[in-house]
Short mmCIF file of C-alpha atoms in Angstrom, two decimals:
data_model
loop_
_atom_site.label_atom_id
_atom_site.label_comp_id
_atom_site.label_asym_id
_atom_site.label_seq_id
_atom_site.Cartn_x
_atom_site.Cartn_y
_atom_site.Cartn_z
CA UNK A 1 -5.27 11.36 1.69
CA UNK A 2 -2.06 11.04 3.70
CA UNK A 3 -2.24 8.76 6.72
CA UNK A 4 0.01 9.68 9.62
CA UNK A 5 -0.27 6.60 11.80
CA UNK A 6 2.27 7.92 14.28
CA UNK A 7 0.10 10.96 14.99
CA UNK A 8 -2.94 8.90 15.97
CA UNK A 9 -3.21 8.89 19.74
CA UNK A 10 -5.76 8.98 22.50
CA UNK A 11 -5.39 9.47 26.23
CA UNK A 12 -7.37 7.16 28.50
CA UNK A 13 -9.06 8.88 31.42
CA UNK A 14 -12.32 7.06 32.18
CA UNK A 15 -11.40 4.91 35.15
CA UNK A 16 -8.72 3.29 37.30
CA UNK A 17 -8.18 -0.24 38.59
CA UNK A 18 -6.80 -1.31 41.95
CA UNK A 19 -6.33 -4.84 43.27
CA UNK A 20 -8.59 -3.91 46.18
CA UNK A 21 -11.38 -3.15 43.68
CA UNK A 22 -11.18 -6.52 41.92
CA UNK A 23 -12.97 -9.71 42.91
CA UNK A 24 -10.95 -12.66 44.30
CA UNK A 25 -12.04 -14.88 41.42
CA UNK A 26 -11.10 -13.77 37.86
CA UNK A 27 -14.11 -15.45 36.24
CA UNK A 28 -16.42 -13.38 38.44
CA UNK A 29 -14.35 -10.29 37.64
CA UNK A 30 -14.63 -11.06 33.92
CA UNK A 31 -18.40 -11.44 34.14
CA UNK A 32 -18.60 -8.11 35.97
CA UNK A 33 -16.61 -6.32 33.27
CA UNK A 34 -18.53 -8.11 30.52
CA UNK A 35 -21.82 -6.92 31.99
CA UNK A 36 -20.48 -3.38 32.18
CA UNK A 37 -19.38 -3.60 28.53
CA UNK A 38 -22.92 -4.62 27.57
CA UNK A 39 -24.37 -1.74 29.57
CA UNK A 40 -21.94 0.65 27.86
CA UNK A 41 -23.27 -0.40 24.47
CA UNK A 42 -20.10 -2.12 23.28
CA UNK A 43 -20.43 -3.45 19.74
CA UNK A 44 -20.46 -7.25 20.08
CA UNK A 45 -18.90 -7.37 23.55
CA UNK A 46 -18.57 -11.15 23.09
CA UNK A 47 -16.12 -10.72 20.19
CA UNK A 48 -12.58 -11.79 21.05
CA UNK A 49 -9.28 -12.39 19.33
CA UNK A 50 -8.37 -16.07 19.46
CA UNK A 51 -4.63 -16.67 19.10
CA UNK A 52 -3.23 -20.11 18.33
CA UNK A 53 0.10 -21.66 17.33
CA UNK A 54 0.57 -23.58 14.08
CA UNK A 55 2.37 -26.90 13.73
CA UNK A 56 5.37 -24.87 12.52
CA UNK A 57 5.31 -22.74 15.67
CA UNK A 58 3.89 -19.65 14.00
CA UNK A 59 1.24 -17.53 15.76
CA UNK A 60 -2.13 -16.95 14.15
CA UNK A 61 -5.09 -14.86 15.29
CA UNK A 62 -8.68 -14.18 14.31
CA UNK A 63 -11.90 -12.78 15.79
CA UNK A 64 -14.45 -15.29 17.10
CA UNK A 65 -17.39 -15.05 19.50
CA UNK A 66 -17.40 -16.38 23.04
CA UNK A 67 -20.49 -18.48 23.70
CA UNK A 68 -20.22 -19.48 27.36
CA UNK A 69 -18.23 -18.53 30.44
CA UNK A 70 -18.28 -20.80 33.47
CA UNK A 71 -15.98 -21.50 36.40
CA UNK A 72 -14.00 -24.01 34.33
CA UNK A 73 -13.36 -21.62 31.45
CA UNK A 74 -14.37 -19.96 28.21
CA UNK A 75 -16.21 -21.80 25.41
CA UNK A 76 -16.36 -21.06 21.68
CA UNK A 77 -17.49 -23.15 18.70
CA UNK A 78 -15.98 -23.70 15.29
CA UNK A 79 -15.12 -26.13 12.50
CA UNK A 80 -12.64 -28.68 13.86
CA UNK A 81 -10.98 -28.99 10.43
CA UNK A 82 -10.39 -25.25 10.10
CA UNK A 83 -6.95 -23.71 10.42
CA UNK A 84 -7.53 -22.88 14.08
CA UNK A 85 -8.85 -26.39 14.69
CA UNK A 86 -5.70 -27.91 13.20
CA UNK A 87 -3.57 -25.53 15.27
CA UNK A 88 -5.32 -26.61 18.45
CA UNK A 89 -4.88 -30.27 17.58
CA UNK A 90 -1.10 -29.73 17.46
CA UNK A 91 -0.81 -27.21 20.27
CA UNK A 92 -3.83 -27.33 22.64
CA UNK A 93 -3.11 -23.93 24.15
CA UNK A 94 -4.61 -20.55 23.23
CA UNK A 95 -4.80 -16.89 24.15
CA UNK A 96 -8.01 -14.85 24.11
CA UNK A 97 -8.17 -11.06 23.98
CA UNK A 98 -11.24 -8.92 24.58
CA UNK A 99 -11.11 -5.17 23.90
CA UNK A 100 -13.92 -2.83 24.88
CA UNK A 101 -12.96 0.61 23.61
CA UNK A 102 -16.08 2.19 25.09
CA UNK A 103 -14.67 1.51 28.56
CA UNK A 104 -10.96 1.67 27.64
CA UNK A 105 -10.57 -1.91 28.86
CA UNK A 106 -8.87 -5.08 27.72
CA UNK A 107 -8.87 -8.64 29.09
CA UNK A 108 -6.19 -11.17 28.15
CA UNK A 109 -6.63 -14.88 28.86
CA UNK A 110 -4.16 -17.74 28.43
CA UNK A 111 -4.94 -21.39 29.00
CA UNK A 112 -5.06 -25.00 27.99
CA UNK A 113 -7.69 -26.02 25.43
CA UNK A 114 -9.85 -29.12 25.15
CA UNK A 115 -12.91 -30.05 23.11
CA UNK A 116 -16.22 -29.87 24.93
CA UNK A 117 -18.30 -33.05 25.10
CA UNK A 118 -20.57 -33.98 22.21
CA UNK A 119 -23.73 -33.35 24.21
CA UNK A 120 -22.72 -29.74 24.87
CA UNK A 121 -21.87 -29.20 21.21
CA UNK A 122 -25.20 -30.76 20.19
CA UNK A 123 -27.11 -28.52 22.59
CA UNK A 124 -25.48 -25.32 21.33
CA UNK A 125 -25.76 -26.33 17.67
CA UNK A 126 -29.47 -26.98 18.19
CA UNK A 127 -29.92 -23.42 19.50
CA UNK A 128 -28.39 -21.79 16.40
CA UNK A 129 -30.51 -20.22 13.65
CA UNK A 130 -31.24 -22.72 10.90
CA UNK A 131 -29.23 -20.67 8.39
CA UNK A 132 -26.16 -20.92 10.61
CA UNK A 133 -26.70 -24.66 10.99
CA UNK A 134 -26.79 -25.06 7.21
CA UNK A 135 -23.71 -22.85 6.99
CA UNK A 136 -21.76 -25.24 9.21
CA UNK A 137 -22.39 -28.00 6.65
CA UNK A 138 -21.82 -25.69 3.66
CA UNK A 139 -18.39 -24.23 4.34
CA UNK A 140 -15.19 -26.30 4.12
CA UNK A 141 -13.67 -23.72 6.42
CA UNK A 142 -10.11 -22.53 5.65
CA UNK A 143 -9.89 -24.62 2.47
CA UNK A 144 -9.29 -22.98 -0.90
CA UNK A 145 -12.37 -22.70 -3.12
CA UNK A 146 -12.48 -21.45 -6.75
CA UNK A 147 -15.37 -19.01 -6.29
CA UNK A 148 -18.35 -18.08 -4.11
CA UNK A 149 -20.69 -19.99 -6.40
CA UNK A 150 -19.37 -23.21 -4.89
CA UNK A 151 -20.68 -22.13 -1.48
CA UNK A 152 -24.04 -21.11 -2.90
CA UNK A 153 -24.42 -24.47 -4.65
CA UNK A 154 -23.47 -26.39 -1.51
CA UNK A 155 -25.87 -24.29 0.55
CA UNK A 156 -28.77 -25.15 -1.78
CA UNK A 157 -27.81 -28.81 -1.71
CA UNK A 158 -27.83 -28.98 2.10
CA UNK A 159 -31.05 -26.97 2.32
CA UNK A 160 -32.66 -29.61 0.11
CA UNK A 161 -31.06 -32.47 2.03
CA UNK A 162 -32.47 -31.27 5.35
CA UNK A 163 -35.67 -29.70 4.01
CA UNK A 164 -37.93 -32.10 5.92
CA UNK A 165 -35.76 -32.60 9.00
CA UNK A 166 -33.87 -30.89 11.78
CA UNK A 167 -30.30 -30.06 10.85
CA UNK A 168 -27.92 -32.37 12.76
CA UNK A 169 -24.56 -31.19 14.01
CA UNK A 170 -21.73 -32.14 11.63
CA UNK A 171 -19.07 -34.31 13.27
CA UNK A 172 -16.44 -31.79 12.15
CA UNK A 173 -18.06 -28.95 14.11
CA UNK A 174 -18.16 -28.36 17.86
CA UNK A 175 -16.90 -26.52 20.89
CA UNK A 176 -13.59 -25.83 22.59
CA UNK A 177 -13.08 -24.94 26.23
CA UNK A 178 -10.19 -22.64 27.16
CA UNK A 179 -9.23 -23.46 30.75
CA UNK A 180 -7.47 -20.32 32.02
CA UNK A 181 -4.11 -20.33 33.74
CA UNK A 182 -3.62 -16.57 33.51
CA UNK A 183 -6.13 -13.70 33.17
CA UNK A 184 -5.09 -10.06 32.95
CA UNK A 185 -7.41 -7.07 33.34
CA UNK A 186 -6.17 -3.88 31.68
CA UNK A 187 -7.64 -0.45 32.31
CA UNK A 188 -6.41 2.41 30.15
CA UNK A 189 -4.92 5.36 32.04
CA UNK A 190 -3.51 8.75 31.15
CA UNK A 191 0.02 9.11 29.72
CA UNK A 192 0.11 5.37 28.90
CA UNK A 193 0.53 4.53 32.60
CA UNK A 194 -2.18 1.90 32.38
CA UNK A 195 -3.45 -0.29 35.23
CA UNK A 196 -2.77 -4.03 34.81
CA UNK A 197 -4.01 -6.57 37.34
CA UNK A 198 -3.14 -10.20 36.57
CA UNK A 199 -4.50 -13.39 38.12
CA UNK A 200 -2.31 -16.50 37.91
CA UNK A 201 -3.32 -20.04 38.80
CA UNK A 202 -1.36 -21.31 41.80
CA UNK A 203 -0.05 -24.83 42.37
CA UNK A 204 -2.92 -25.40 44.80
CA UNK A 205 -5.53 -24.43 42.20
CA UNK A 206 -6.34 -21.01 43.63
CA UNK A 207 -5.67 -17.61 42.11
CA UNK A 208 -2.95 -15.11 42.97
CA UNK A 209 -3.36 -11.43 42.07
CA UNK A 210 -0.60 -8.95 41.33
CA UNK A 211 -0.08 -5.59 39.65
CA UNK A 212 2.10 -5.30 36.53
CA UNK A 213 3.85 -2.24 35.19
CA UNK A 214 2.26 -0.91 32.00
#
């Protein structure tokens, strides 16, 4: 079957976006759009692309799940020794991208990154399904392994180790907070003349809104 990538196209006609229709605070605006994505039946609306920069200055990206959104930023959890964890150790800055095709919408976030406190990581880890908790101990994330059997053996070992106890959070696993400096809301429009409203953090700590050309 021939694949003509250039011929794949779709016009966006569902909605428009004006500055006057956005909320003054981008976190509130994000929560509004997130709720609408849930109502629209978006598949895993909390899935986002996390982009980082390696020690060599090369970009890298992967899909992760957002786990909390508060006024100070966006929180996700991962293995600190993973490739993304090592990237963030060298360059504590990241970009997040959400795409909800059901609403023809995209949100792009850029900001500084810091680890969340141990108590917050403990609390979230304790809320995870037990299988996911065991998985955090099992996987040497981003490291080369010879075969899947290694994971299955390690999983059995940790299941036995914690058989009679709660699974504690590994020290190498926890949360990161992305503290936004820039948040862009993108609404698809016809003829590729999309609406883009960006919020940028001002020197006084407030937010300034402006429209960008598509």
